[in-house]
Coordinates of C-alpha atoms in Angstrom, one line a residue:
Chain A
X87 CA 15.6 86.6 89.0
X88 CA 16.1 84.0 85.9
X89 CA 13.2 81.4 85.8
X90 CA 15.4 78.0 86.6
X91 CA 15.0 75.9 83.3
X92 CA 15.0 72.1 84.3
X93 CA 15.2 69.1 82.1
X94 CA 12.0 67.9 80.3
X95 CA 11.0 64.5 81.5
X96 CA 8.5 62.1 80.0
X97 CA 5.9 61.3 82.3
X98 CA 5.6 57.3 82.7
X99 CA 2.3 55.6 80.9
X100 CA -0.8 54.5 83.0
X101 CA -1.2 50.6 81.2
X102 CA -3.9 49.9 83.7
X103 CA -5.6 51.5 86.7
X104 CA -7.8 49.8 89.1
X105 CA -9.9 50.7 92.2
X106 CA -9.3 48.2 94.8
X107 CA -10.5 49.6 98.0
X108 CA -13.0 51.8 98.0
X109 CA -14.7 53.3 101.4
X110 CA -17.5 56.4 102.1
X111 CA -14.8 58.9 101.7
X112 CA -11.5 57.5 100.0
X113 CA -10.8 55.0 97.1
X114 CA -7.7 53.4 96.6
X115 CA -6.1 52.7 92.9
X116 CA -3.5 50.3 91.6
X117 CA -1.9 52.4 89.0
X118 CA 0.5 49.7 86.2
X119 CA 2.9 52.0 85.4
X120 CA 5.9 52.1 82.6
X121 CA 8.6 54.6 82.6
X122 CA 10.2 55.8 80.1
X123 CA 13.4 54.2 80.4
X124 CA 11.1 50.8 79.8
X125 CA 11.1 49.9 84.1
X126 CA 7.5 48.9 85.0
X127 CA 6.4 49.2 88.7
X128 CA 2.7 49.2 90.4
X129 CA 2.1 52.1 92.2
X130 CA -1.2 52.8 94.3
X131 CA -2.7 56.4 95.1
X132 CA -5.6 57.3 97.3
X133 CA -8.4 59.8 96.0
X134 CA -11.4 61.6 97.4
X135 CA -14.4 59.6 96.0
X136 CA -16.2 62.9 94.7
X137 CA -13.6 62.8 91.6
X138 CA -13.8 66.1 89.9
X139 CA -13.7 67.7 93.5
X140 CA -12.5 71.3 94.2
X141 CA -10.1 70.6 96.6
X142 CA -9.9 72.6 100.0
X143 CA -8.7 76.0 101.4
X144 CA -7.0 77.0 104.8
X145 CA -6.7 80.2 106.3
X146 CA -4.5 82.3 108.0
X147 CA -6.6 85.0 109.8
X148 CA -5.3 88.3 111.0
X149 CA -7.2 89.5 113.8
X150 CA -4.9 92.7 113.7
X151 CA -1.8 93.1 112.7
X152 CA 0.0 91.3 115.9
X153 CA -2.6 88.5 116.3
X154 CA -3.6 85.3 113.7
X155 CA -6.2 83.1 114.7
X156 CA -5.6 79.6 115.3
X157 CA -8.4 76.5 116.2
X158 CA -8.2 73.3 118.1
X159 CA -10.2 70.6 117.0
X160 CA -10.5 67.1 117.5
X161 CA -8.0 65.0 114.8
X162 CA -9.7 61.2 113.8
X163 CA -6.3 61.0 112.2
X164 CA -4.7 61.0 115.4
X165 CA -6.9 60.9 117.9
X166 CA -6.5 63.9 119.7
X167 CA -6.8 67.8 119.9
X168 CA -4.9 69.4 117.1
X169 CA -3.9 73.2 117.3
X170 CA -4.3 74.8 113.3
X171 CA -5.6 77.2 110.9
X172 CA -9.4 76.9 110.0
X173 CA -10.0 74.8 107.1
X174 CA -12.2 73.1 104.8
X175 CA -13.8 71.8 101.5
X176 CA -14.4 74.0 98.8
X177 CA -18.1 73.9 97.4
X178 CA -19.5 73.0 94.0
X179 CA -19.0 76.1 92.4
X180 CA -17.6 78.5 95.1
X181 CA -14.2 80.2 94.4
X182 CA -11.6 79.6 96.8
X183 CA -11.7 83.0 98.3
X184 CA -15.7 82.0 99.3
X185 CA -14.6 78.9 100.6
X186 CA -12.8 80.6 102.9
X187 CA -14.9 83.1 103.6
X188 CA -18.2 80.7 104.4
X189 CA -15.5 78.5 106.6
X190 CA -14.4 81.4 108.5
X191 CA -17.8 81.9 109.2
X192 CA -18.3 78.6 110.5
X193 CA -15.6 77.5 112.2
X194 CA -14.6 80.9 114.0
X195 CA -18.2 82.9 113.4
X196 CA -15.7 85.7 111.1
X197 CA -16.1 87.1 107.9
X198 CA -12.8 88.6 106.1
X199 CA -13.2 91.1 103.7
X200 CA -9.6 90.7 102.4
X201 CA -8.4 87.1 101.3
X202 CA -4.6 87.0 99.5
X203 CA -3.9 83.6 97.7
X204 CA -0.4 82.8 99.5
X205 CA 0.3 78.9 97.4
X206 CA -1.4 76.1 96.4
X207 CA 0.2 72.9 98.4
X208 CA -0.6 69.1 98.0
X209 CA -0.5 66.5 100.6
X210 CA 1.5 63.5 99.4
X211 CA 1.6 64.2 95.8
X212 CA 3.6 60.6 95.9
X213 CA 0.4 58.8 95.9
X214 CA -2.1 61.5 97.3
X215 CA -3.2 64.6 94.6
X216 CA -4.8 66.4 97.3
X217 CA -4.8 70.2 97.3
X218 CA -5.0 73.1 98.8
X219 CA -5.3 77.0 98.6
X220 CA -3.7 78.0 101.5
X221 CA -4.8 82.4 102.1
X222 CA -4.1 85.3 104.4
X223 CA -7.4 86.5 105.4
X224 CA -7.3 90.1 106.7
X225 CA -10.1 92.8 107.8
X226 CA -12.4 90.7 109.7
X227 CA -15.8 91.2 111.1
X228 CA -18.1 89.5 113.0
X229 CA -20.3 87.2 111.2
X230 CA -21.6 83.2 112.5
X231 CA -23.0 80.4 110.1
X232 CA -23.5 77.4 111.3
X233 CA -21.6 74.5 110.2
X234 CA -21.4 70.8 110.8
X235 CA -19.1 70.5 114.0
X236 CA -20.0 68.1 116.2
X237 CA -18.8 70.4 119.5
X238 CA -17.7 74.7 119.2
X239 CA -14.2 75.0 117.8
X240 CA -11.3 76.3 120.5
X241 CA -10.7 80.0 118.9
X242 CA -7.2 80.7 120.0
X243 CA -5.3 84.3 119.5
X244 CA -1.9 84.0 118.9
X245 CA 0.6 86.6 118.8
X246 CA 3.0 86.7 115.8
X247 CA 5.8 87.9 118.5
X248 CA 4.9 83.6 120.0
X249 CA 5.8 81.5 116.6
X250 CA 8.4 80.1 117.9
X251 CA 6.5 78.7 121.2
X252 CA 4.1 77.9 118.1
X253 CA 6.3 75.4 116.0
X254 CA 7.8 74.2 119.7
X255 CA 4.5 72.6 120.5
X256 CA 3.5 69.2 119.5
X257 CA -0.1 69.3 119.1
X258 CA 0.6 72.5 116.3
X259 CA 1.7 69.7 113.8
X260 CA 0.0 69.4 110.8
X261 CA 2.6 70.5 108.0
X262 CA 0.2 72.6 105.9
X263 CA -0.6 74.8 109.2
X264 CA 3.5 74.9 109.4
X265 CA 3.4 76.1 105.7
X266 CA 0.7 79.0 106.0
X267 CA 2.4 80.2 109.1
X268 CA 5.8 80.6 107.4
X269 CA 4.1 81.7 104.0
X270 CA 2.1 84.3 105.6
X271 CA 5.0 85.6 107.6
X272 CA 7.5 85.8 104.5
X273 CA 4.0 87.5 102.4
X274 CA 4.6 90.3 105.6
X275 CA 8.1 90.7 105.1
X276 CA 8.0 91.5 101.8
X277 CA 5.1 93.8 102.1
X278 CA 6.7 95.9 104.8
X279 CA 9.6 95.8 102.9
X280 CA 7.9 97.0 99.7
X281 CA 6.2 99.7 101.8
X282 CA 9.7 100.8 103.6
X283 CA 11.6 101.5 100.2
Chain B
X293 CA 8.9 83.2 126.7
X294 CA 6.0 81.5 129.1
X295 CA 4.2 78.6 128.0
X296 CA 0.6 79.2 126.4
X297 CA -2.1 76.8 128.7
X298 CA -4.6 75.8 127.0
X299 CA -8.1 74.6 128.4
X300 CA -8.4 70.9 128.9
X301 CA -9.7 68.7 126.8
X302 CA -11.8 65.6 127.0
X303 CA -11.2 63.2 124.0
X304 CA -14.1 61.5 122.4
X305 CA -14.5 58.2 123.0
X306 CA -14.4 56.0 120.0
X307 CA -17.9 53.5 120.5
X308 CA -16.6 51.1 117.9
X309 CA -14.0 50.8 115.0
X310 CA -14.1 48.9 111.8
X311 CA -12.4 48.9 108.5
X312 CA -14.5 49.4 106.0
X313 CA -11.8 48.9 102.9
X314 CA -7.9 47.7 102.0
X315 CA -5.8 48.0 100.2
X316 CA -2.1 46.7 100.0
X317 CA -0.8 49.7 101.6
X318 CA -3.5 51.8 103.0
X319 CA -6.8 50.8 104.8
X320 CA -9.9 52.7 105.7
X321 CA -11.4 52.7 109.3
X322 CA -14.9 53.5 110.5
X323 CA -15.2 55.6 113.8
X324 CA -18.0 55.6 115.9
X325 CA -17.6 58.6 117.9
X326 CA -18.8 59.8 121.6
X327 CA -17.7 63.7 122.0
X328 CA -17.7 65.2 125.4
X329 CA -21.1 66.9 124.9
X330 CA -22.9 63.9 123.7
X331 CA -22.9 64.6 120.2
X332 CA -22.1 61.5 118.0
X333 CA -20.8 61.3 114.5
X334 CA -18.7 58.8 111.9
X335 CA -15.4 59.5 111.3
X336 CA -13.5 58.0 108.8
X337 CA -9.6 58.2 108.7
X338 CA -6.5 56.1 106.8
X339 CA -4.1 54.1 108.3
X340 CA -0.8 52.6 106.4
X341 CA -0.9 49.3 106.7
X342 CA 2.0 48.4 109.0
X343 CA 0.5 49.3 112.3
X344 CA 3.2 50.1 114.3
X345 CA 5.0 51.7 111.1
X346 CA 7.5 54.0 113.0
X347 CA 7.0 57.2 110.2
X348 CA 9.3 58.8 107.3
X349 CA 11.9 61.0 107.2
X350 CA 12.6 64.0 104.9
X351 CA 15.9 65.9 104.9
X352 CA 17.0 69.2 104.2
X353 CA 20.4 68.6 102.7
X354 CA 23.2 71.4 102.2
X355 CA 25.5 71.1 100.0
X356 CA 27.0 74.1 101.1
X357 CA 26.2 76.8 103.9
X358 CA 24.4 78.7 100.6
X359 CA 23.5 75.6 98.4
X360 CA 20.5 72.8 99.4
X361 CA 19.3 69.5 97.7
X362 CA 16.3 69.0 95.9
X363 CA 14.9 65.9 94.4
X364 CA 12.9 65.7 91.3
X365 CA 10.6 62.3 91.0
X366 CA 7.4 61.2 89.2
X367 CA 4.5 61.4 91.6
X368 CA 1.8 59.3 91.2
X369 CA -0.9 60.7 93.1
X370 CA -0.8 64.1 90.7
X371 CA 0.4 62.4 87.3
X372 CA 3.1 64.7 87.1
X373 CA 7.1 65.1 88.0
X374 CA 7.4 67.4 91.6
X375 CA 10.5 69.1 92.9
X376 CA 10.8 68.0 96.9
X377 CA 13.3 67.2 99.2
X378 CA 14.7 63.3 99.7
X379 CA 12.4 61.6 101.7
X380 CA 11.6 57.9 102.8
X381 CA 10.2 55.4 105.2
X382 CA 11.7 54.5 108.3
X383 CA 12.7 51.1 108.3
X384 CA 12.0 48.9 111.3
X385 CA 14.5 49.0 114.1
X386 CA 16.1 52.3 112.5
X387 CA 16.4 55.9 114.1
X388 CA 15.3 58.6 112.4
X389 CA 19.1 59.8 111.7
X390 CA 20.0 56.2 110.4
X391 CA 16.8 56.7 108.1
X392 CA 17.8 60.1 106.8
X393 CA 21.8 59.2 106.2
X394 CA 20.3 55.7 104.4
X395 CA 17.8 57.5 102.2
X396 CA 20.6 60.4 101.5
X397 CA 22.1 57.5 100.0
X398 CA 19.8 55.5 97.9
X399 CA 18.4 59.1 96.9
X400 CA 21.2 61.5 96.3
X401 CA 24.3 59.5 96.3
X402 CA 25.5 61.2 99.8
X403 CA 26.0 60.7 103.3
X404 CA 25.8 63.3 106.2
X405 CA 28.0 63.4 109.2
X406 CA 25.1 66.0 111.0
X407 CA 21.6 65.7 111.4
X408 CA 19.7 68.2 113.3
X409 CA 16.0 67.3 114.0
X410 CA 13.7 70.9 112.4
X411 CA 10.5 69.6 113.5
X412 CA 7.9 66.4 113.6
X413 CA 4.9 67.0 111.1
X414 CA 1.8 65.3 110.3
X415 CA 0.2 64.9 107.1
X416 CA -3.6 65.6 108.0
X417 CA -4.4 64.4 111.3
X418 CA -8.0 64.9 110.7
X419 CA -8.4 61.7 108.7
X420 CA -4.4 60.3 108.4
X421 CA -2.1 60.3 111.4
X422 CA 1.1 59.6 109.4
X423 CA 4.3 61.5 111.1
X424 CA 7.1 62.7 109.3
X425 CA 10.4 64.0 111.3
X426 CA 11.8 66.9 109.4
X427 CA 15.4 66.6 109.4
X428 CA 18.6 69.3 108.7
X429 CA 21.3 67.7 107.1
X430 CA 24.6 68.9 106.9
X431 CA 28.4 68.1 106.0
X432 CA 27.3 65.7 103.1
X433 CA 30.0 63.2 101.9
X434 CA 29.6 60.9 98.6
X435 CA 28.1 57.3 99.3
X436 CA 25.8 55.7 97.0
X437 CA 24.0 52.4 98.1
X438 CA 21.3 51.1 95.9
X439 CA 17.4 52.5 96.1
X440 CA 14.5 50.8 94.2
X441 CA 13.6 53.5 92.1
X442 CA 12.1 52.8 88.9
X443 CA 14.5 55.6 87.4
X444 CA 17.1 57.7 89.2
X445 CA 15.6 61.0 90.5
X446 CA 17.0 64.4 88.7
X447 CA 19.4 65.8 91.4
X448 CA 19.1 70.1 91.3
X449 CA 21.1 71.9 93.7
X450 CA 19.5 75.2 94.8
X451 CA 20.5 78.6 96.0
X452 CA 19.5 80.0 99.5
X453 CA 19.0 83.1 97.4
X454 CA 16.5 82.0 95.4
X455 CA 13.9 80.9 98.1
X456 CA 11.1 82.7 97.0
X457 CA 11.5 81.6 92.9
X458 CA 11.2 78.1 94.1
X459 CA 8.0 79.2 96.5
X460 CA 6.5 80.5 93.0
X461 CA 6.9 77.3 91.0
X462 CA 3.8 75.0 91.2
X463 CA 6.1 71.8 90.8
X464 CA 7.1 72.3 94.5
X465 CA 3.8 72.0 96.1
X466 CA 4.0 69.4 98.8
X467 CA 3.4 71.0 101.7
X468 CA 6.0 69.1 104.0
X469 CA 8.9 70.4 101.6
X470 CA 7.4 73.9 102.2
X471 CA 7.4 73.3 105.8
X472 CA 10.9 71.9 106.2
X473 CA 12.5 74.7 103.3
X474 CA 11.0 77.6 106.2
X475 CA 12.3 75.0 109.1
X476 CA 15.6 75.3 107.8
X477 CA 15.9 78.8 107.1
X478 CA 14.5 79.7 110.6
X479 CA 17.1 77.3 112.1
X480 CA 20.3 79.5 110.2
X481 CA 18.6 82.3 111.2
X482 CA 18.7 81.6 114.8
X483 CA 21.9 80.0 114.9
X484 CA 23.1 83.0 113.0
X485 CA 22.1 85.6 115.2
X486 CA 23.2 82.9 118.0
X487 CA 27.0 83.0 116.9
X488 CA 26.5 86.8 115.9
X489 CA 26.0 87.8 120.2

């Protein structure tokens, strides 16, 4: 497969950038912006406030080959219970892979010992940088730390033979739990397929 | 294919609400939270805001039964120019489908005569309840109306074929474009197999 060339462009110049909200967890910036072509807009973007932060991981975790794990937890966002894949904050100096192996620990009281990077996603890269690692977490075993929930996670099984029933649901919304399911299915496919030639 | 029950679940109740920081598009709220068990805890979460803001759109457009539409733009929350599909706001007193054909476009210079709703996603209902509907788009036709970008977005038609090359490329990392590119596939897929009985 060729690697698809595509233009070069010329990212536009920052002339001024300004906090104008700025909260416990989220800032806001006003970002002056010139493009190249000489148009001037202002733009504004929302950032964590820890600034050289990490970013996050989620999980996909095989409890055998049939069966991922899913959670349901209570969304501020949209104030209700959201089905999803475990998820969280990477630490100060943890890799990704730890990140998601402390979380798994936490959230569904799992270790893995087999983590497989499956893509890197942003939220909104329009005006949210936001990452992250999204991984296929496979060989579990049965390990609890305690975390920070306020009540015990839902652990859910859910057969891979059920996705559809899955991505029917409303409460299985969040688009970066869409992505990991499809990204660990087409990861599956192609390593059967490998494994079948 | 039965549908999975679930347990129950009793929301928490929200003790008090206050925003704590705006913006001119975004604002940060407070939440003073009750959960069933007794535990309390701040929240915070973002709101856009218009209140009632009825969501965005973001289409999947063929060109062909083997060709889709991306969109290259500058994106301001990385600093950097990200392949994605067309996307936009919905504009009070609009349907989603008169969204999508209007932002087809200011965006790509093309109408649609068929949209197909792929699925409703949200960005990260944890902390931001924003909903996107994921739309198909299909039998494009040429009409441009006017958008107010800063600089026309780089058109790149893409192969069906060459899925997973676009997967690898870090430039396409927003996780809703990841979501609706799978959508769409799954949705050929079944109505393939669908005409093929």
């Amino acid at each position: 497969m060729t690697k698809k060339l595509l233009p070069e462009k010329t990212l536009p110049t920052i002339l001024n950038c300004e906090v104008t909200a700025k909260s416990r967890l989220f800032q806001v910036e006003a970002l002056d912006l010139e493009f190249s072509n000489g148009e001037k807009r202002q733009y504004e973007r929302l950032r964590g406030n820890r600034s050289a932060h990490p970013g996050a991981v989620m999980m996909v975790p095989m409890l055998d080959a049939e069966t991922f794990i899913l959670v349901r937890e209570y969304s501020a966002g949209t104030h209700d219970y959201q089905l999803g894949f475990p998820k969280g904050l990477i630490d100060p100096g943890e890799t990704p892979e730890q990140a998601a192996i402390r979380e798994l620990k936490e959230e569904i009281g799992m270790g893995c010992h087999t983590t497989t990077r499956l893509k890197k996603v942003s939220l909104a890269p329009g005006y949210f940088g936001s990452s992250m690692q999204l991984l296929l977490a496979e060989s579990l075993y049965p390990e609890k730390l305690e975390g920070d929930e306020p009540e015990p996670l839902d652990i859910i099984p859910w057969s891979v033979h059920n996705i559809n029933e899955l991505l029917a649901r409303e409460d299985f919304s969040e688009a970066r739990s869409v992505a990991a399911l499809f990204l660990a299915q087409a990861y599956f496919k192609r390593t059967n397929e490998a494994a079948a030639d």
